[in-house]
Short mmCIF file of C-alpha atoms in Angstrom, two decimals:
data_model
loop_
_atom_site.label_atom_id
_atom_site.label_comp_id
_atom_site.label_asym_id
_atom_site.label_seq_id
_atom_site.Cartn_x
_atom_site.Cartn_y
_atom_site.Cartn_z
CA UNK A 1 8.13 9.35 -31.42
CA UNK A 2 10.67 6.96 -33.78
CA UNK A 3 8.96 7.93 -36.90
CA UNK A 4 12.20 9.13 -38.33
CA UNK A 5 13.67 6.52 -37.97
CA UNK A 6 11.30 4.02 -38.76
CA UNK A 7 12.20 3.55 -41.98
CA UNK A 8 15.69 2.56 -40.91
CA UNK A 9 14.30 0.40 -37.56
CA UNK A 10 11.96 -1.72 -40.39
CA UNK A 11 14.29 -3.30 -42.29
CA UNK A 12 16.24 -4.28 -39.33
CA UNK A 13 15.66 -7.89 -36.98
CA UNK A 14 15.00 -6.59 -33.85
CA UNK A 15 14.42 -8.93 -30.80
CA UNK A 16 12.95 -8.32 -27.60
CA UNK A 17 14.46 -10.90 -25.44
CA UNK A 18 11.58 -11.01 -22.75
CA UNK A 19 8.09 -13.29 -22.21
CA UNK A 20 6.22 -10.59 -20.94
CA UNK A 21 2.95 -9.79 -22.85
CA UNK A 22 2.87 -6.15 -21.21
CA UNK A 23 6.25 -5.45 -22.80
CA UNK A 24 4.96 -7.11 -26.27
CA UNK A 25 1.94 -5.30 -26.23
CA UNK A 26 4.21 -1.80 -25.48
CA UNK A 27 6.86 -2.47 -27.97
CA UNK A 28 3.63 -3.24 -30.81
CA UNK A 29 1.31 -0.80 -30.03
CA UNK A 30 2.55 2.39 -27.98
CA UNK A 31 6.26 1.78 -30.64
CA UNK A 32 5.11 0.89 -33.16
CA UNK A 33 7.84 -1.71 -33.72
CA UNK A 34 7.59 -4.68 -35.48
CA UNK A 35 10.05 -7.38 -34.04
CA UNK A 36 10.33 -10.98 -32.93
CA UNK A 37 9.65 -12.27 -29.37
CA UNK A 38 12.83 -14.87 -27.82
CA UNK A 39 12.42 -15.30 -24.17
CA UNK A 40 15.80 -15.36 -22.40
CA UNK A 41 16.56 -17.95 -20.05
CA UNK A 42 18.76 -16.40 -17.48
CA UNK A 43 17.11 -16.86 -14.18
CA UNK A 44 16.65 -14.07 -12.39
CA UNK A 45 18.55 -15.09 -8.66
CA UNK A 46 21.25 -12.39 -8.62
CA UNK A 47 22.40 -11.56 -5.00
CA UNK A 48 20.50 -8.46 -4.21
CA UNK A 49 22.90 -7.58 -0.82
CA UNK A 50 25.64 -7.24 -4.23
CA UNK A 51 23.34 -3.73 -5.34
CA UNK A 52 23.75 -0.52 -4.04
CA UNK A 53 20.76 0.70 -5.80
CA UNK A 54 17.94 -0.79 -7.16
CA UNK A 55 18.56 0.99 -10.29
CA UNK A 56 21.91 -1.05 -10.59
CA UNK A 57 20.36 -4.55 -9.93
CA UNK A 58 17.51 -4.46 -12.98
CA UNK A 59 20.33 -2.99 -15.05
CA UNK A 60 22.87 -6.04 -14.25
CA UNK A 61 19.98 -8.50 -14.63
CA UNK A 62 18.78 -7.23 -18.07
CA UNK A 63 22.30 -7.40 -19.28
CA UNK A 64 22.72 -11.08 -18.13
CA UNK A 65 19.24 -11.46 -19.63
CA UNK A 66 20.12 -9.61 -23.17
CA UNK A 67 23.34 -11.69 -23.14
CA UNK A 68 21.96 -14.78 -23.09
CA UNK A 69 19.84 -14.23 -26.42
CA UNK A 70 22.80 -12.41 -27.93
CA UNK A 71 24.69 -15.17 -27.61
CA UNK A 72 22.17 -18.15 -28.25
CA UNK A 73 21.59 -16.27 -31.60
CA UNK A 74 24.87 -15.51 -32.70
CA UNK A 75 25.13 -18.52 -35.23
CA UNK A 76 21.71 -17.28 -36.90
CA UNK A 77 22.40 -17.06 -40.51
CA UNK A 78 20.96 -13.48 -39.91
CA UNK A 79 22.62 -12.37 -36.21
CA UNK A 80 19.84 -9.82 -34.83
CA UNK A 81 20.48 -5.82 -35.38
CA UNK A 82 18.82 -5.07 -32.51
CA UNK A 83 18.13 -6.87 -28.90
CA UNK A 84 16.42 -5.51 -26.34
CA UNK A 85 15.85 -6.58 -23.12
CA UNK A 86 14.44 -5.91 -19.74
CA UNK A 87 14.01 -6.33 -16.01
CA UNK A 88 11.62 -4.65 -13.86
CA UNK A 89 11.36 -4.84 -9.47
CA UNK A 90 9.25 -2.75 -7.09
CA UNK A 91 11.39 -1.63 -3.85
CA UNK A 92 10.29 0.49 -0.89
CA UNK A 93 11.96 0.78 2.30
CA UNK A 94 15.59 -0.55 0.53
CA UNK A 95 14.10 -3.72 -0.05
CA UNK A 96 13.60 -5.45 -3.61
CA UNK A 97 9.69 -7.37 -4.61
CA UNK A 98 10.05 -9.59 -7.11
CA UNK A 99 6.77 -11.44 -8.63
CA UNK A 100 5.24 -13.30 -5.39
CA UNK A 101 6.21 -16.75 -4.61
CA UNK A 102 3.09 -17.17 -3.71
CA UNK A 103 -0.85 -16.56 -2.83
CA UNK A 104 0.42 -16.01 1.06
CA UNK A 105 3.80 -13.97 -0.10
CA UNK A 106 1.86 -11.51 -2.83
CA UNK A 107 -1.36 -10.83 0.02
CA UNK A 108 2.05 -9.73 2.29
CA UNK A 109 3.36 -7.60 -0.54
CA UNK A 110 0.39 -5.70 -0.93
CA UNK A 111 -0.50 -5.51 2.22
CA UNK A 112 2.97 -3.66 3.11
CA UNK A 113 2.84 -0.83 0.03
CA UNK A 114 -0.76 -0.19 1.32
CA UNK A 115 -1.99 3.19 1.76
CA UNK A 116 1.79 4.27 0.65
CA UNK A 117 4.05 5.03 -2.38
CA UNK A 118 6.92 2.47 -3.39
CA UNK A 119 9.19 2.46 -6.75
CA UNK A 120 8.62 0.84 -9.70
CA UNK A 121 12.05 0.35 -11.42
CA UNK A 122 13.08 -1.40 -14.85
CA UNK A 123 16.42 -1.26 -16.43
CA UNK A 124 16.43 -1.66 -20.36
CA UNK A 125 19.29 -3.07 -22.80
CA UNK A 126 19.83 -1.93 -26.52
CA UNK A 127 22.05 -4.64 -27.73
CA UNK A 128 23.67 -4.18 -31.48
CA UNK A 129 26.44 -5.67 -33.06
CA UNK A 130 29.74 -3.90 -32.73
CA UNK A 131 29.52 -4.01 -36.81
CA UNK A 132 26.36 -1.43 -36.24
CA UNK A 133 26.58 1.45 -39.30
CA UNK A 134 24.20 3.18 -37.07
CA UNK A 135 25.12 2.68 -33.45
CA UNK A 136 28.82 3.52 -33.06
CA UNK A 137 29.02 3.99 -28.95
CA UNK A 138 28.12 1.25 -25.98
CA UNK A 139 30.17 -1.12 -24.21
CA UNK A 140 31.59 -3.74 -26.51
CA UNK A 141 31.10 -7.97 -25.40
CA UNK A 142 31.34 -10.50 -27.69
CA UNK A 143 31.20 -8.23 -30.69
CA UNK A 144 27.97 -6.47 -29.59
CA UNK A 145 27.77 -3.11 -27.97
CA UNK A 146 25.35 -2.83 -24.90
CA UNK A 147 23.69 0.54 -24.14
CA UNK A 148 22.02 0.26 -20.88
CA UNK A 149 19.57 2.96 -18.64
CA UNK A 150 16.87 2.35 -16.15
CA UNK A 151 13.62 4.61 -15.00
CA UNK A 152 12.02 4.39 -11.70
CA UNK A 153 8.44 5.62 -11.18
CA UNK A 154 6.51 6.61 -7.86
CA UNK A 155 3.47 4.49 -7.02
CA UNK A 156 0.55 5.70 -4.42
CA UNK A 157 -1.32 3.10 -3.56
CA UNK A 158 -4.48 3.67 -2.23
CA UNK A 159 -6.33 2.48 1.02
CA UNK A 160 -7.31 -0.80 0.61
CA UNK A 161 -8.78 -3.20 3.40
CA UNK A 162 -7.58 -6.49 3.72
CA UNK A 163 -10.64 -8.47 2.33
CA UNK A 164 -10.48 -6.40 -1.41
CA UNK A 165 -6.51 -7.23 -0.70
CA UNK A 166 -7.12 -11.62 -0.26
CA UNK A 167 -10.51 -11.47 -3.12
CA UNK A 168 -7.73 -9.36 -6.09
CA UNK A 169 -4.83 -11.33 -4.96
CA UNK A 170 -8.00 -14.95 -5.82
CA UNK A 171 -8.35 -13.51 -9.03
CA UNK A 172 -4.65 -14.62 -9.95
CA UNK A 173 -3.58 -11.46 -11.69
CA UNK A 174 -0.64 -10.86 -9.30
CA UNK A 175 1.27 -13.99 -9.55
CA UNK A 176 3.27 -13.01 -12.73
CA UNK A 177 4.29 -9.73 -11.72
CA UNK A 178 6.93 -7.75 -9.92
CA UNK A 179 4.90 -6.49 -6.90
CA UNK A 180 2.03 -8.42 -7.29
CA UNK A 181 -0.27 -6.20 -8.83
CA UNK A 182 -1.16 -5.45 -12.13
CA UNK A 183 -1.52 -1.80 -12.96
CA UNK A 184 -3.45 -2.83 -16.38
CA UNK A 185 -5.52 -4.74 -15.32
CA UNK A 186 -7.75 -5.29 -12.06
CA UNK A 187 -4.70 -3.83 -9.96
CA UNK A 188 -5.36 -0.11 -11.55
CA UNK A 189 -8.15 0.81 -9.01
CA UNK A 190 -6.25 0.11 -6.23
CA UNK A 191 -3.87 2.40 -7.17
CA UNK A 192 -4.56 6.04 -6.38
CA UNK A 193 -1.81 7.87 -8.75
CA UNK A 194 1.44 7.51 -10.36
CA UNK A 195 4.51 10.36 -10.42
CA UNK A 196 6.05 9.53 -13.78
CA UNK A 197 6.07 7.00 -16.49
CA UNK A 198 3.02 4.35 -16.45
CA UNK A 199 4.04 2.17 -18.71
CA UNK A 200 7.23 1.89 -16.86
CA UNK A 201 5.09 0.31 -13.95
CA UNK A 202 3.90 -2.35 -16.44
CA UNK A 203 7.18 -3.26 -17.07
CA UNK A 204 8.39 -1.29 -19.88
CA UNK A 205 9.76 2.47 -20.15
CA UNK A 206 8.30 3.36 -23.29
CA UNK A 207 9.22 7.46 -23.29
CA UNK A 208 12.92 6.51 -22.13
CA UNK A 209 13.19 3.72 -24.74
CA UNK A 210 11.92 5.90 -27.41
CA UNK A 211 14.16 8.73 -26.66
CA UNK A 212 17.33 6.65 -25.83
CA UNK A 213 16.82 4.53 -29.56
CA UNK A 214 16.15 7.97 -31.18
CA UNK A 215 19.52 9.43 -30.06
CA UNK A 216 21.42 6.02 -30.85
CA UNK A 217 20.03 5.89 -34.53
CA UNK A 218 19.41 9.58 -35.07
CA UNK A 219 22.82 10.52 -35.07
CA UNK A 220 24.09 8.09 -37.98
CA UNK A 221 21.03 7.26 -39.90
CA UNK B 1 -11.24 -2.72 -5.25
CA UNK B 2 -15.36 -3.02 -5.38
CA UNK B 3 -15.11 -7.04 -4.88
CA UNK B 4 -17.19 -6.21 -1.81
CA UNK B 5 -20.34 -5.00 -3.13
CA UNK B 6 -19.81 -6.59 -6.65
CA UNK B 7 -22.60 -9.27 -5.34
CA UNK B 8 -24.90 -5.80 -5.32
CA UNK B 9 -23.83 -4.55 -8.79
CA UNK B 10 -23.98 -7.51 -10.47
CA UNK B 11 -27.78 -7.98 -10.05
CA UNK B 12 -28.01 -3.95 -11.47
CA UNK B 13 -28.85 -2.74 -14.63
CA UNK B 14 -25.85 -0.42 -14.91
CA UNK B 15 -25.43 2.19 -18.11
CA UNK B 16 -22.48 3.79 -19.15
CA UNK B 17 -23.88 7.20 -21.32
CA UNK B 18 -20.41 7.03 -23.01
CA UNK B 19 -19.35 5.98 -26.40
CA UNK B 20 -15.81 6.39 -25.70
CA UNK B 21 -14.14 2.67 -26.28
CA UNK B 22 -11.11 3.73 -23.47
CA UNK B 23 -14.12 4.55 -21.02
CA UNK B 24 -15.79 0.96 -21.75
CA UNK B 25 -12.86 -0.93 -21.68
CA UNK B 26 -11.32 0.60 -18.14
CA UNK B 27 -15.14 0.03 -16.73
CA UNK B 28 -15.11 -3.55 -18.15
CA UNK B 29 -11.31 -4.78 -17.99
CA UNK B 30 -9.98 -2.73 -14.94
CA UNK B 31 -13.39 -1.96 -12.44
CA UNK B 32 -14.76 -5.15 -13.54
CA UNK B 33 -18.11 -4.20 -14.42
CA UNK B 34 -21.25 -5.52 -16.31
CA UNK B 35 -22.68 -2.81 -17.96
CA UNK B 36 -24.78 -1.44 -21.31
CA UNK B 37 -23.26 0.96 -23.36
CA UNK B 38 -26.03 3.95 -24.39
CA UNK B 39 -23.81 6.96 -25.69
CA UNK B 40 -25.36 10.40 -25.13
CA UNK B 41 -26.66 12.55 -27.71
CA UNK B 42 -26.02 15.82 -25.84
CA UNK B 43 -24.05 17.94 -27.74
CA UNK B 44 -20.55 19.52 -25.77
CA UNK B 45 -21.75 22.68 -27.05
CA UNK B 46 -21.48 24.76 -23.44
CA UNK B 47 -20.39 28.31 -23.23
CA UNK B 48 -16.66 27.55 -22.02
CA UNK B 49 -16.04 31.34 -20.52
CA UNK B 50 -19.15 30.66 -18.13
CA UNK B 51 -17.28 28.20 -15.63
CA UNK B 52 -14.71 29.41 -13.26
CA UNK B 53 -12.90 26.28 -13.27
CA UNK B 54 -12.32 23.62 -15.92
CA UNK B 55 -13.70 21.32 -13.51
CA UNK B 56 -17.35 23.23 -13.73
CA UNK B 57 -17.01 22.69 -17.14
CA UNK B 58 -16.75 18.82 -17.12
CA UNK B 59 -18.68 18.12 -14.74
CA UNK B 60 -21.27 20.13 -16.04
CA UNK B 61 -21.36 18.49 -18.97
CA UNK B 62 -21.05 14.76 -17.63
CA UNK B 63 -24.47 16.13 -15.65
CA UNK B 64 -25.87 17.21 -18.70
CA UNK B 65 -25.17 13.98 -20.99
CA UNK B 66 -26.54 11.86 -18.16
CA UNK B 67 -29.24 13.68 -17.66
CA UNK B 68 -30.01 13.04 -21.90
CA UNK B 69 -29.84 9.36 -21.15
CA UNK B 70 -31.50 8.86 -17.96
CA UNK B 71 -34.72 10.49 -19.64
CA UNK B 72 -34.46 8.85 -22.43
CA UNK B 73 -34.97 5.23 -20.95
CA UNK B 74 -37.08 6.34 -18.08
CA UNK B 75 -40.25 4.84 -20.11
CA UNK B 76 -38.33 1.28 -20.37
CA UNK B 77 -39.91 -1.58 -18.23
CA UNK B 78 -36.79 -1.99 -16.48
CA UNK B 79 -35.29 1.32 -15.54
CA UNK B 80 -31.47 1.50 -15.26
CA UNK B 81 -30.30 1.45 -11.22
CA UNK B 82 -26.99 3.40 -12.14
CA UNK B 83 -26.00 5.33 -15.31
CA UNK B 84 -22.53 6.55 -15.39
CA UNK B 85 -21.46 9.95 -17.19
CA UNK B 86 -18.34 11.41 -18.10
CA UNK B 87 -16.59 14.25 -19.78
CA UNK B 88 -12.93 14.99 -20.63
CA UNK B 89 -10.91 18.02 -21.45
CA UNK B 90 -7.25 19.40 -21.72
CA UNK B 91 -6.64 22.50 -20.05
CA UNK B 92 -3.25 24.73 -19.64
CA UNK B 93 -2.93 28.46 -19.44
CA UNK B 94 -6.63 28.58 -18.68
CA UNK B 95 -7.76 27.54 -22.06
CA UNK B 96 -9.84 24.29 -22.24
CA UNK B 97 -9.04 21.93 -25.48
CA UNK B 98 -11.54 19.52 -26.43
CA UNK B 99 -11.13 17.09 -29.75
CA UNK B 100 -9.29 18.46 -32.42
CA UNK B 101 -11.46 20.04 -35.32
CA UNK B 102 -9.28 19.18 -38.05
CA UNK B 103 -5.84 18.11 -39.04
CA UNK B 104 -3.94 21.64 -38.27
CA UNK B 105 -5.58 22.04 -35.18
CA UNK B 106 -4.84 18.54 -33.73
CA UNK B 107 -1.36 19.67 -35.16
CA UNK B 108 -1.48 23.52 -32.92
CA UNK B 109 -2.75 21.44 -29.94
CA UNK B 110 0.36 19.50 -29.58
CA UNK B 111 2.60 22.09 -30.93
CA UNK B 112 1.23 24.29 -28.10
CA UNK B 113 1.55 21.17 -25.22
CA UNK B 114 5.37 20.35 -26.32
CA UNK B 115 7.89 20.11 -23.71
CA UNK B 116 5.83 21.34 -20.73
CA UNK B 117 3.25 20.47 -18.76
CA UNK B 118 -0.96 20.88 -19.20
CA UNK B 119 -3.74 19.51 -17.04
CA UNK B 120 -6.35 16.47 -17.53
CA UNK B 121 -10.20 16.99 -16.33
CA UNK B 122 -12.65 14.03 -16.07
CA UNK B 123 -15.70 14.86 -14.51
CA UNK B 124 -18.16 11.55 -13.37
CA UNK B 125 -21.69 11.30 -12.41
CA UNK B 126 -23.57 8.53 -10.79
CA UNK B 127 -27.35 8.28 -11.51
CA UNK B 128 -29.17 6.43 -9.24
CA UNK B 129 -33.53 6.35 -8.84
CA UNK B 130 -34.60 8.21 -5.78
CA UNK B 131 -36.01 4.52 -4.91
CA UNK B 132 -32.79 3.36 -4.37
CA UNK B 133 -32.30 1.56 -1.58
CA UNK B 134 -28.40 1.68 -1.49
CA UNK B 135 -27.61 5.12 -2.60
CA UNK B 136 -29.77 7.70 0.05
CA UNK B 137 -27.63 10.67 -1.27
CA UNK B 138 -27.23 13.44 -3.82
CA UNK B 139 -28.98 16.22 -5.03
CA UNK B 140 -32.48 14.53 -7.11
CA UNK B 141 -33.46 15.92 -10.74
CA UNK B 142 -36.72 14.40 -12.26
CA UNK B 143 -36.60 10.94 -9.59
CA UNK B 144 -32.90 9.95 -10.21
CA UNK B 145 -29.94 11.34 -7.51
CA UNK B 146 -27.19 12.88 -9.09
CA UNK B 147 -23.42 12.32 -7.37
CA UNK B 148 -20.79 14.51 -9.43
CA UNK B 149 -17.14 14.48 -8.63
CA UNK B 150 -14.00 15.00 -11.12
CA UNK B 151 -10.73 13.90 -10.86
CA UNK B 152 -7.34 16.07 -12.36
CA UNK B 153 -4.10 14.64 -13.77
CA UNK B 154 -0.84 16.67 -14.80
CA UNK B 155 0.77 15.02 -18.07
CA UNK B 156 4.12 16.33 -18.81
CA UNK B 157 5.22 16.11 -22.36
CA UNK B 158 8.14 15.49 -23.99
CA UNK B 159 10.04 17.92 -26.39
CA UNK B 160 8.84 16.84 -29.87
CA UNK B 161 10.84 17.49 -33.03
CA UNK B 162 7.83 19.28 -35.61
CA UNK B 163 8.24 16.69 -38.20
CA UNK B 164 7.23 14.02 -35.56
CA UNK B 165 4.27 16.02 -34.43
CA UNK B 166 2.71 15.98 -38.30
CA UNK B 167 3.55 12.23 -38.80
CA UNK B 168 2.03 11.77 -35.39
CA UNK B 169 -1.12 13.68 -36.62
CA UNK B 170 -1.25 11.81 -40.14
CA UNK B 171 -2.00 8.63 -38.24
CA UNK B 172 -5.33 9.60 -37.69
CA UNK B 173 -4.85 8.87 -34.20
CA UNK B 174 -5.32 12.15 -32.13
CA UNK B 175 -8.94 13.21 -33.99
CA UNK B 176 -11.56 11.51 -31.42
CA UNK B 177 -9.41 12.39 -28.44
CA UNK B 178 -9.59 15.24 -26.49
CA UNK B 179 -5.74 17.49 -26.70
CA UNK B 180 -5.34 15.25 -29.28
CA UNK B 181 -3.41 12.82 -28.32
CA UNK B 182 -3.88 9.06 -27.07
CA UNK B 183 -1.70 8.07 -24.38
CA UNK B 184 -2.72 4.00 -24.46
CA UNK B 185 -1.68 3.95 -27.94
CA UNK B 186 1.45 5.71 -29.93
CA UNK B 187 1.02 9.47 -28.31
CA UNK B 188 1.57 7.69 -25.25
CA UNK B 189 5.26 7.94 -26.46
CA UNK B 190 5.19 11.41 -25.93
CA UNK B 191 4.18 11.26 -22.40
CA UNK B 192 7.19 11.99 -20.55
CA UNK B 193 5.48 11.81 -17.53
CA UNK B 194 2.35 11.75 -15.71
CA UNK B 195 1.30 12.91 -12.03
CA UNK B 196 -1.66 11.12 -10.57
CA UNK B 197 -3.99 8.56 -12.00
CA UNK B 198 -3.53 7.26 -15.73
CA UNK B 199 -6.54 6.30 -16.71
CA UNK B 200 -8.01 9.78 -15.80
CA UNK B 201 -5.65 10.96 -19.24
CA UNK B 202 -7.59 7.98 -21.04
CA UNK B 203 -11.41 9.79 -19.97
CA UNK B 204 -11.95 7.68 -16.84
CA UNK B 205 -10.85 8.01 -13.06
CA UNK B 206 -10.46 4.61 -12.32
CA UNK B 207 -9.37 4.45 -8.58
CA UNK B 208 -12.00 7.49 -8.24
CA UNK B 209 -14.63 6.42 -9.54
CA UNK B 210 -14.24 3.05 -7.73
CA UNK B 211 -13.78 4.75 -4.18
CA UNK B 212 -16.80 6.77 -5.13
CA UNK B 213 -18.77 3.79 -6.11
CA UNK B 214 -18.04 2.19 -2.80
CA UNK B 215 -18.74 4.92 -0.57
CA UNK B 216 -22.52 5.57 -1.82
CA UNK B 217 -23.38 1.53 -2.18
CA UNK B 218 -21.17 0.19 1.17
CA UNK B 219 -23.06 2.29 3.85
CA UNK B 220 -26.44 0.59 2.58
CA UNK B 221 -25.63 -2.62 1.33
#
């Protein structure tokens, strides 16, 4: 999808300010960007009662998140062209799953989107420096514009009966993620079908990234 | 989602009649299987305008390849206790689109699939000896019960500029997959969207497959 504007993207320092592995593994291999991992440190403990929408609480917390790194990076020698970050929550029934506290909390969470759909939703910052020759609109802070969108994706989850529930959640695959299953890995059978972007449901909105970069780039490269 | 009657499988000799590397990864990494790998040598050479449906098609064709395998290693000391076969095509407009014969053709199949929607077939078979004592149904060829099911996903692509189609192409990436595009790897940027189960777009009904699985092996375990 960015292959013309790869050659621009290449000789840029992107950073994807997130710890995930899911959204590593995206960015690398589904991308095809190369760019270095910085974990931001902004904990996640926004009010939630504050959000209309889940679509407006991932977008606020990847923007705190993407801040952060912005700003811890800003004395670099070589300031980053490009930061991206993320945050991704499931929510069904108005309410907002985070990853489980745990085993006892993510048995509860899976035990309440079973044999139902929920909403997968992750909001995505483009952060470049208000200096940019390439991306010329955004909100400006601190000298860097932020472009920000979200995605949201339908989950069906299947049947599942409460001892295949307590012997996934053993396996210890839920505990680092939003919802406490992992659609990758173990978690994918117990999902009957998805209505929209997959990836996005591992964390990471790869069509909506690609398409949003494309248009910021395209237009000036 | 088969935790329950993994304490069964595990003591099987189980044979995926698949070379496909997508199929043995989802069997290993997502169903959490122990398995062989013994590709088929039956050649996807049926008469396409003979089946009503796409789904006749693949699952004829699964039938077929694990038919190849089953009497293949029916003189072995230890005879397999499930062999697992699969077949994948693209349909739209009632044409069927296997792997791409060449470079211009894997270049026409996505040409033809841009900005709209086409369909995704998998069709399955379980093998099992007619000595089985778990699995007592399904229609028996030459000892071995055959259970045939196929799953169908819609994938909705993206619009895609020409030039990113042929760089696309030029990876080398679309050739051993059927439509001609990968959606785990960089076509999967061209997914807009999907509706129903991923890894059926991949060549394997996961959360099929597994509810499949359990139904034949749970009522006799």
């Amino acid at each position: 999808m960015l292959q013309p504007i790869l050659n621009v993207l290449n000789t840029q320092r992107i950073v994807l300010a997130s710890g995930s592995p899911r959204r590593k593994q995206f960015l690398g291999q589904i991308v095809g960007l190369s760019f270095e991992v910085i974990p931001s440190s902004f904990e996640e403990n926004l009010d939630k009662s504050l959000f209309k929408q889940p679509s407006d609480y991932v977008k606020e917390t990847a923007r705190l998140k993407t801040i952060e790194v912005v700003d811890r990076l800003k004395t670099d020698q070589r300031i980053p062209d490009l930061v991206i970050g993320a945050d991704t929550v499931v929510a069904m029934d108005d309410k907002i799953y985070e990853k489980p506290k745990d085993r006892q909390d993510a048995i509860n969470m899976l035990k309440s989107f079973n044999n139902r759909s929920h909403s997968v939703y992750t909001g995505v910052v483009l952060a470049t420096p208000k200096s940019s020759k390439y991306v010329t609109f955004g909100e400006v802070i601190n000298d860097y514009r932020y472009n920000i969108f979200h995605e949201c994706t339908e989950v069906i989850m299947s049947e599942i009966p409460d001892n295949v529930i307590e012997q996934y959640v053993d396996t210890g695959e839920p505990m680092d993620k939003a919802g406490g299953y992992g659609i990758q890995s173990l978690g994918g059978s117990l999902v009957k079908g998805i209505n929209g972007d997959f990836f996005n449901v591992a964390g990471f909105p790869v069509h909506t990234f690609c398409k949003n970069l494309y248009s910021l780039y395209a237009s000036n490269k």
